[in-house]
JSON list of C-alpha atoms in Angstrom, two decimals:
[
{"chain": "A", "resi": 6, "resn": "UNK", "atom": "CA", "xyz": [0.00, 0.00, 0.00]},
{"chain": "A", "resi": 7, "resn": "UNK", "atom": "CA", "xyz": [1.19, 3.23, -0.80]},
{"chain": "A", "resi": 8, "resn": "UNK", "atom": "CA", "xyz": [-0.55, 6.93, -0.72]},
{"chain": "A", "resi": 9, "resn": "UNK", "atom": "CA", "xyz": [0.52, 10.56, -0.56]},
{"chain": "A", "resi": 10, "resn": "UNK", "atom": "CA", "xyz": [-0.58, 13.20, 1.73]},
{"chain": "A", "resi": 11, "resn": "UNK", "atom": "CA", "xyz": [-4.35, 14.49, 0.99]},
{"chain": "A", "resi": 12, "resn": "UNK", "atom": "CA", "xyz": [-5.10, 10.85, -0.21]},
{"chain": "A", "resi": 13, "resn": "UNK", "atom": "CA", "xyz": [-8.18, 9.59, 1.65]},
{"chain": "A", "resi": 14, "resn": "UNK", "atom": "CA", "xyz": [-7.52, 6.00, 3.83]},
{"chain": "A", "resi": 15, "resn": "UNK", "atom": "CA", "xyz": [-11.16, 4.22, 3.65]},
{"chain": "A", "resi": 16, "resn": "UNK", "atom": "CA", "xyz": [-11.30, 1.31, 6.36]},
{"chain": "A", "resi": 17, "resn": "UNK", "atom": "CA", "xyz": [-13.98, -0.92, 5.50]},
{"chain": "A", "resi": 18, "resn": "UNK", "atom": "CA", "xyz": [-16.38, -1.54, 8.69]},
{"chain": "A", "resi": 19, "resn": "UNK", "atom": "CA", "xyz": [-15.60, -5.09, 10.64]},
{"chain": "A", "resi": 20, "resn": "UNK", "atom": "CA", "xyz": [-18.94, -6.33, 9.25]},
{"chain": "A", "resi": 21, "resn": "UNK", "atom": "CA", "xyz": [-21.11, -5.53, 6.62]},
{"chain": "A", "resi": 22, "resn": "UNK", "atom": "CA", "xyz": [-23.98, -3.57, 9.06]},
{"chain": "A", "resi": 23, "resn": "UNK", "atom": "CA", "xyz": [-21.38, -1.65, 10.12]},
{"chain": "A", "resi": 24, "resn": "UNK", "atom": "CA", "xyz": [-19.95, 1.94, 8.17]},
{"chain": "A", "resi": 25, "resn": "UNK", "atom": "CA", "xyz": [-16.37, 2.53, 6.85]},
{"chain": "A", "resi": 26, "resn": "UNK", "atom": "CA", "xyz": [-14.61, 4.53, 8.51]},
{"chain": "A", "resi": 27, "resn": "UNK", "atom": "CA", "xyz": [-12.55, 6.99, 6.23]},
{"chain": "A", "resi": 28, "resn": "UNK", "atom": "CA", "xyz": [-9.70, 10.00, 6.95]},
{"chain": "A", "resi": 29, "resn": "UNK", "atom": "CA", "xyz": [-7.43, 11.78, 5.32]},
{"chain": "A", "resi": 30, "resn": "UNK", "atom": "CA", "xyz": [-3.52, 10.83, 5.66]},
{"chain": "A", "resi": 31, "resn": "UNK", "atom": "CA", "xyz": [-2.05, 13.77, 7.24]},
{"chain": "A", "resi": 32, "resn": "UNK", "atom": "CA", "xyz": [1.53, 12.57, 7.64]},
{"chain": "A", "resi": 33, "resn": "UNK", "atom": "CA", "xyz": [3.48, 9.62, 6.12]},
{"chain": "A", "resi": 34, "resn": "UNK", "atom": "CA", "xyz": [5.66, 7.96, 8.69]},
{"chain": "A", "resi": 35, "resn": "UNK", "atom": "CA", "xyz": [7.10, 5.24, 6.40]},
{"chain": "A", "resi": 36, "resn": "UNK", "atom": "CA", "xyz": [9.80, 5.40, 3.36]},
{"chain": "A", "resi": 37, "resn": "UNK", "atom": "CA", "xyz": [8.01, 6.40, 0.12]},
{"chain": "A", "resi": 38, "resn": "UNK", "atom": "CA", "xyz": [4.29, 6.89, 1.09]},
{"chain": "A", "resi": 39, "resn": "UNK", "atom": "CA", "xyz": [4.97, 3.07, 2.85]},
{"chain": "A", "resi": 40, "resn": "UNK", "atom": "CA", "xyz": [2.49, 3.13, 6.13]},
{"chain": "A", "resi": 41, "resn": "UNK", "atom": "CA", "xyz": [2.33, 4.16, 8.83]},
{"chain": "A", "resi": 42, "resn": "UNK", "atom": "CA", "xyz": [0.17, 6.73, 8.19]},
{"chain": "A", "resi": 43, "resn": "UNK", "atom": "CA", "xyz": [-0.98, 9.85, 10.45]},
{"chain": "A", "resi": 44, "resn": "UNK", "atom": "CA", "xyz": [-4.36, 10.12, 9.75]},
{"chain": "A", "resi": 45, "resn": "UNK", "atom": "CA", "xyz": [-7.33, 12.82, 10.40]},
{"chain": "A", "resi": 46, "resn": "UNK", "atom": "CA", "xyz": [-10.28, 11.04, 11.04]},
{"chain": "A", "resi": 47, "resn": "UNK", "atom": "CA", "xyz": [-13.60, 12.48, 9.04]},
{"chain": "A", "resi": 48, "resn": "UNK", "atom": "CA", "xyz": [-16.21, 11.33, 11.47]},
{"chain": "A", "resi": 49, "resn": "UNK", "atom": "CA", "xyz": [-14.82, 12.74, 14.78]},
{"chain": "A", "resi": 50, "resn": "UNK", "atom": "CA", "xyz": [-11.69, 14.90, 13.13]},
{"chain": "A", "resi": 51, "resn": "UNK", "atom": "CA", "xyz": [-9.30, 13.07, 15.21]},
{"chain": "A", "resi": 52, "resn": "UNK", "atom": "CA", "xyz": [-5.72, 12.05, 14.75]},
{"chain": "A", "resi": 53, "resn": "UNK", "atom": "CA", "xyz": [-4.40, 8.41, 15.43]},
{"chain": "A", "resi": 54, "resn": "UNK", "atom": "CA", "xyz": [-1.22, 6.60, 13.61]},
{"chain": "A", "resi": 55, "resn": "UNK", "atom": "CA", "xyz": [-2.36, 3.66, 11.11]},
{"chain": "A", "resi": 56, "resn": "UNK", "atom": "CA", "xyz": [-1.11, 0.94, 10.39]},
{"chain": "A", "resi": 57, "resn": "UNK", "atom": "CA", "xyz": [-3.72, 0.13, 7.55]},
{"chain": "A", "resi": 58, "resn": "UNK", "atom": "CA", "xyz": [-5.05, -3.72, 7.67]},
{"chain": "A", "resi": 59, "resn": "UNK", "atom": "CA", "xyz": [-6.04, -5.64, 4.71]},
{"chain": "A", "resi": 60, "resn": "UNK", "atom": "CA", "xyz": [-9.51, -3.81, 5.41]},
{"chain": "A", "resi": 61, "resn": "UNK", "atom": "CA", "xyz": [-7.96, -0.81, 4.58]},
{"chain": "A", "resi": 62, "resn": "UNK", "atom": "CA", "xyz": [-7.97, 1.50, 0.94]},
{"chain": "A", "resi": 63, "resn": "UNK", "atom": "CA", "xyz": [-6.74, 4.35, -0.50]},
{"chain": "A", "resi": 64, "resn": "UNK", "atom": "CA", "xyz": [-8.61, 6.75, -2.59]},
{"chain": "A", "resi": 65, "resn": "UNK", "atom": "CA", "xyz": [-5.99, 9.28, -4.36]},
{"chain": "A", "resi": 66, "resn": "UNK", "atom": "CA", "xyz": [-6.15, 12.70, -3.89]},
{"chain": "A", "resi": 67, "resn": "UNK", "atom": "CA", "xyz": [-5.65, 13.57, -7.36]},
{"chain": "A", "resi": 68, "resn": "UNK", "atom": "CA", "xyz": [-6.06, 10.89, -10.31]},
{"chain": "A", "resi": 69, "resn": "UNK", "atom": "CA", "xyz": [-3.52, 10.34, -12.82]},
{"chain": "A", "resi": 70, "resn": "UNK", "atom": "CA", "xyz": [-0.59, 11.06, -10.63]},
{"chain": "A", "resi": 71, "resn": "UNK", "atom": "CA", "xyz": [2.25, 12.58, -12.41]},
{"chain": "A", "resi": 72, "resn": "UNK", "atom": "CA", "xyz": [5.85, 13.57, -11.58]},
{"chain": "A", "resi": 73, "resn": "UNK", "atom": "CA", "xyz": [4.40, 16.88, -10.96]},
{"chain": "A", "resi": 74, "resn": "UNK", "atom": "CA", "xyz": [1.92, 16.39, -8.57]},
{"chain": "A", "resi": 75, "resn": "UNK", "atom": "CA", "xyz": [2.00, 17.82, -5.39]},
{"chain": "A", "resi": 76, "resn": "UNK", "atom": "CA", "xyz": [2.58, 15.98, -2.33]},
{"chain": "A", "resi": 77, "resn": "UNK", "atom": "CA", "xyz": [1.58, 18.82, 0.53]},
{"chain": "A", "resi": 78, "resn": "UNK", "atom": "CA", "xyz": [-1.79, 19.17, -0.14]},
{"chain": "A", "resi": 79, "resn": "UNK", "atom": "CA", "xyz": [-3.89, 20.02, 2.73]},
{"chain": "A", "resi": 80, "resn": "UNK", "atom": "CA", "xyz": [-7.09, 17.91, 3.25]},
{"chain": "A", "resi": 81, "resn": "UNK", "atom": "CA", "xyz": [-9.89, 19.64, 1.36]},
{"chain": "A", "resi": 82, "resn": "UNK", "atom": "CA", "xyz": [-12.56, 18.38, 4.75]},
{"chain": "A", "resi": 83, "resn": "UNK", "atom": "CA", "xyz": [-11.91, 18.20, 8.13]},
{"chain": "A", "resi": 84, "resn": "UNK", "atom": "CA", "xyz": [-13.96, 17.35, 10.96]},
{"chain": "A", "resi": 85, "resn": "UNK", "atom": "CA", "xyz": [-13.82, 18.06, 14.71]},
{"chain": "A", "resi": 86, "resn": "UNK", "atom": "CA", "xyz": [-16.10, 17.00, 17.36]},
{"chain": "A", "resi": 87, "resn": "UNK", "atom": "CA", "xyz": [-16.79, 19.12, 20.32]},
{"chain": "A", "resi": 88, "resn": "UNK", "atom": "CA", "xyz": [-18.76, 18.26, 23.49]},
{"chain": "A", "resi": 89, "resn": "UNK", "atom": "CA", "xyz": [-20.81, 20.72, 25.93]},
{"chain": "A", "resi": 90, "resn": "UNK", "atom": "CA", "xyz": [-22.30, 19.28, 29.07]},
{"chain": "A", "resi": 91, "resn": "UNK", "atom": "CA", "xyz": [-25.47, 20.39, 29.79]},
{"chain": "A", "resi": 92, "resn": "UNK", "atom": "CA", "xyz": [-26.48, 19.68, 33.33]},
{"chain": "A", "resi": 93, "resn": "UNK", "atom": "CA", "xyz": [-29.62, 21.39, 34.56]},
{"chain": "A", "resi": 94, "resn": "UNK", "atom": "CA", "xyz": [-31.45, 21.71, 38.15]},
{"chain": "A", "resi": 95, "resn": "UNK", "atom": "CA", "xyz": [-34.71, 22.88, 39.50]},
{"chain": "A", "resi": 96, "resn": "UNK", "atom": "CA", "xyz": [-35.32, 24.66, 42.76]},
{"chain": "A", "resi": 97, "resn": "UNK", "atom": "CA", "xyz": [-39.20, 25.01, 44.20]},
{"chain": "A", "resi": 98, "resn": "UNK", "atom": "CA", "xyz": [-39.64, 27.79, 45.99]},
{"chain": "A", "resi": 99, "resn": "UNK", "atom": "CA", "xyz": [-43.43, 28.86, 47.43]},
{"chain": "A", "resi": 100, "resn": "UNK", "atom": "CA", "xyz": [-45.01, 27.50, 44.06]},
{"chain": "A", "resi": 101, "resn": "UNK", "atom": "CA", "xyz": [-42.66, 28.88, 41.90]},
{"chain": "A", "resi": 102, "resn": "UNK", "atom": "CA", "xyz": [-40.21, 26.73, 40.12]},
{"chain": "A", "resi": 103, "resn": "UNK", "atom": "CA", "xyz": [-36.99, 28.23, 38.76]},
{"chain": "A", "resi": 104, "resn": "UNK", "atom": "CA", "xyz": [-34.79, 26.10, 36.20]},
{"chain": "A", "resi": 105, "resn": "UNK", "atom": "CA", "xyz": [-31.01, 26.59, 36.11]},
{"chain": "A", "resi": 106, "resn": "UNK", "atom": "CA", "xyz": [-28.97, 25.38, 33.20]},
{"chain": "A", "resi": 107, "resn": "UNK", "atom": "CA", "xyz": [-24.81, 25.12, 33.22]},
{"chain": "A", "resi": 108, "resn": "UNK", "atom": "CA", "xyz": [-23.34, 24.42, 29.79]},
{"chain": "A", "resi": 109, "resn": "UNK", "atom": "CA", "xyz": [-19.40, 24.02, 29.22]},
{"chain": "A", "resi": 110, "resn": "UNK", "atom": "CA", "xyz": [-16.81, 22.61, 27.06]},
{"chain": "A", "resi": 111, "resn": "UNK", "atom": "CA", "xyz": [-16.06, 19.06, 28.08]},
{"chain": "A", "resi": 112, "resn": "UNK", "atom": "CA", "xyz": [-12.30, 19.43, 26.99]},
{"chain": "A", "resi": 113, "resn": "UNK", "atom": "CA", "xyz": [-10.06, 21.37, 25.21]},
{"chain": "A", "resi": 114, "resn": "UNK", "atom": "CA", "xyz": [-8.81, 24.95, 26.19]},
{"chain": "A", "resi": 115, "resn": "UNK", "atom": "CA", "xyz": [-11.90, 25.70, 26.33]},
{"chain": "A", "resi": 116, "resn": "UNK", "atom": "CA", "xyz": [-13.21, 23.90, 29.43]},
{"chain": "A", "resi": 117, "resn": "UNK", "atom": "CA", "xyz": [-12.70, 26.58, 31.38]},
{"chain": "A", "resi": 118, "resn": "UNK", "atom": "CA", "xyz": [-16.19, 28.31, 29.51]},
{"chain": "A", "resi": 119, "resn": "UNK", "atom": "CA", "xyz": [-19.55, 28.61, 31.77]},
{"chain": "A", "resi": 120, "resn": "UNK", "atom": "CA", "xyz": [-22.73, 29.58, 30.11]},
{"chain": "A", "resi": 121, "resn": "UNK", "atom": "CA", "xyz": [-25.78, 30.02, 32.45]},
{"chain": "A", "resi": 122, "resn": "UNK", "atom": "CA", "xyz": [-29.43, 30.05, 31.84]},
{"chain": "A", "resi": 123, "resn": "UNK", "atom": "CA", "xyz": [-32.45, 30.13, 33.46]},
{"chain": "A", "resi": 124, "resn": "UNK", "atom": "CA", "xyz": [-36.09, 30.14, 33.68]},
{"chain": "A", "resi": 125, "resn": "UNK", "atom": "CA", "xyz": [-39.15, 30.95, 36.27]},
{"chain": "A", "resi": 126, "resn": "UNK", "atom": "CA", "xyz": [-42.53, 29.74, 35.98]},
{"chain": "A", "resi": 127, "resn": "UNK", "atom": "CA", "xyz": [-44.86, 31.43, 37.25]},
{"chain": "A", "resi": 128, "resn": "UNK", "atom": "CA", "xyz": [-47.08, 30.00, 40.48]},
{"chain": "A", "resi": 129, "resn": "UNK", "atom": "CA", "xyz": [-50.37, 30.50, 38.19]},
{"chain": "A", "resi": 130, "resn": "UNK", "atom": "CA", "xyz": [-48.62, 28.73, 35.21]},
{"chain": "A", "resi": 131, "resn": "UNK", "atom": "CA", "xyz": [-49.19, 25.33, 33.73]},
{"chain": "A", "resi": 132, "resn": "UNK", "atom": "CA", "xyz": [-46.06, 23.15, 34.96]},
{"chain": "A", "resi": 133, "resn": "UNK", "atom": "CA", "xyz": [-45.02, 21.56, 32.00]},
{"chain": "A", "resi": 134, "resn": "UNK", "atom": "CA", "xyz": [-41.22, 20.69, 33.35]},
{"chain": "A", "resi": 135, "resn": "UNK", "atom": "CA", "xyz": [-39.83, 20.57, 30.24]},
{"chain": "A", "resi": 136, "resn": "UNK", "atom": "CA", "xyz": [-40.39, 24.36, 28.81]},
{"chain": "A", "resi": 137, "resn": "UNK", "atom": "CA", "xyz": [-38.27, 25.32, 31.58]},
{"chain": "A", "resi": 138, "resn": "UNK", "atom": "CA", "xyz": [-35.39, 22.92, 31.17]},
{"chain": "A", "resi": 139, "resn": "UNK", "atom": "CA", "xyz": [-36.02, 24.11, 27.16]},
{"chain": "A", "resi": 140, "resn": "UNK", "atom": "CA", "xyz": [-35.15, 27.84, 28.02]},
{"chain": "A", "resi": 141, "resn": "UNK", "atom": "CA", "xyz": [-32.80, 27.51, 30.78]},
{"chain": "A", "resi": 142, "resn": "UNK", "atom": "CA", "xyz": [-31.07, 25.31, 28.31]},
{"chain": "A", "resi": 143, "resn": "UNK", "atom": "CA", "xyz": [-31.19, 27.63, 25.29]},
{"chain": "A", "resi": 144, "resn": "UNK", "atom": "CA", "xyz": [-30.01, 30.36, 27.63]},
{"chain": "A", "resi": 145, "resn": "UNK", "atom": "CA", "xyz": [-26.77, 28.91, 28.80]},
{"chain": "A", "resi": 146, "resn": "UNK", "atom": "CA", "xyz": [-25.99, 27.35, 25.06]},
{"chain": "A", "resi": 147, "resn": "UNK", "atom": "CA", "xyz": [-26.65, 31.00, 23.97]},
{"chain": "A", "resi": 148, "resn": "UNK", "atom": "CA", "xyz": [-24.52, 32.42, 27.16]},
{"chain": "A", "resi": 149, "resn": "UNK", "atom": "CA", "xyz": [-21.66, 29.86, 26.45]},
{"chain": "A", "resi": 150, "resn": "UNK", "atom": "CA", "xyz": [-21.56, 30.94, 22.67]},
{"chain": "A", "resi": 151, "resn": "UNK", "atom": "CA", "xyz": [-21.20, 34.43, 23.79]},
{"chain": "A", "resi": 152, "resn": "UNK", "atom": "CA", "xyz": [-18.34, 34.02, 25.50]},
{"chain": "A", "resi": 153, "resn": "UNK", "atom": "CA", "xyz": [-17.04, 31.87, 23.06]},
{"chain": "A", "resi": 154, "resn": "UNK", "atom": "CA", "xyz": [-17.21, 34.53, 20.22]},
{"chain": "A", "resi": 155, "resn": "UNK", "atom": "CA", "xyz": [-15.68, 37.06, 22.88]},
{"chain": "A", "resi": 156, "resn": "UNK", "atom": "CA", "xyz": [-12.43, 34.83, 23.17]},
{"chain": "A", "resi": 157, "resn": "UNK", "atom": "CA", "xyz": [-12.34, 34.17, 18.91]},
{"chain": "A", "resi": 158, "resn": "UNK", "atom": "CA", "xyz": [-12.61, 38.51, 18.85]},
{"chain": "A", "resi": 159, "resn": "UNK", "atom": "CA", "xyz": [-9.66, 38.37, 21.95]},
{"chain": "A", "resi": 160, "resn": "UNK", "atom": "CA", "xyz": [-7.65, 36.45, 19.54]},
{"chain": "A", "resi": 161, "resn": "UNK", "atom": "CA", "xyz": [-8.22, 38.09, 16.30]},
{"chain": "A", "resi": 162, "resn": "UNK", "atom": "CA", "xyz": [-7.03, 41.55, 18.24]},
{"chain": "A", "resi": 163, "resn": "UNK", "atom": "CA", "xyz": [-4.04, 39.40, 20.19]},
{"chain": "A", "resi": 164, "resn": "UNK", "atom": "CA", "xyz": [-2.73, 38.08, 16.27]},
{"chain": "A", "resi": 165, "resn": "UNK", "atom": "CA", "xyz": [-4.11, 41.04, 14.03]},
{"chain": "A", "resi": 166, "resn": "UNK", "atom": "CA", "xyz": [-3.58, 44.07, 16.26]},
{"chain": "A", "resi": 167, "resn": "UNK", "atom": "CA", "xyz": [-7.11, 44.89, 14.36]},
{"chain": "A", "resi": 168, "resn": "UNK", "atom": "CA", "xyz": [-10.16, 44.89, 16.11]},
{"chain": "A", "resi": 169, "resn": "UNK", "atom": "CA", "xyz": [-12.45, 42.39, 15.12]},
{"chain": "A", "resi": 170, "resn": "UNK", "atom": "CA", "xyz": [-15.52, 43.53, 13.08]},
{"chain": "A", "resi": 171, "resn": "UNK", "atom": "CA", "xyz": [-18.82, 41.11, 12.90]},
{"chain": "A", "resi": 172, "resn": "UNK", "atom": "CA", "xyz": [-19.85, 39.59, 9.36]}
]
């Protein structure tokens, strides 16, 4: 097996119910696009090093290879995977019930990242539990991507020296 970086790995599934799995090699580790390969994984965007099975397939990059083909391409699609925890509470107070939402980064340098929502219903309300878990939800998502854009505009003014201007 040999392939060049940009050429898509396709690893057929252990059994027939189950999906291929298929990334983009990354990195070559072996001598003249011999594996192992450093792989970016399409499905979760994650990087392992292959050592492709008899499963395994590449799809070139570019058909018709030539002398003249480029060997640094850049994977035209990657993917990346990222995880908020959403953990919500209630508190009854005197007929009311108030719902708190956290959400935050599971890992990453973002995990740091709190966004907090909430909602009240109203003594003379219907309780229908899961309107409030719905808003206090949607609040904190809505928090958390607040803050997130706030630390994308930080960095755009720590790299650029520009101030960053909404699209």
């Amino acid at each position: 097996m040999r392939a060049q970086v940009g050429d898509r790995l396709v690893v057929e599934g252990p059994r027939d119910d189950l999906p291929a799995r298929e990334g983009v090699v990354i990195a070559i580790r072996g001598r003249d696009g011999a594996p192992p390969y450093r792989v970016r994984w399409l499905d979760d965007g994650r990087e392992t090093l292959l050592y492709p099975g008899p499963d395994a397939h590449v799809k070139p990059a570019v058909s018709g290879r030539g002398e003249d083909v480029r060997t640094d391409l850049r994977p035209m699609h990657t993917a990346k995977r990222w995880n908020v925890d959403v953990v919500v509470s209630e508190e009854n107070e005197d007929g009311s019930v108030r719902t708190l939402a956290e959400a935050r980064p599971v890992s990453g340098e973002w995990a740091n990242l709190r966004g907090h929502g909430e909602a009240r219903k109203h003594p003379e309300d219907v309780d229908v539990p899961e309107i409030g878990d719905e808003l206090a939800v949607s609040r904190a998502l809505s928090d958390l991507a607040h803050k997130l854009r706030q630390v994308a505009a930080d960095d755009i003014v720590d790299r650029t020296g520009t101030p960053w201007q909404p699209t």
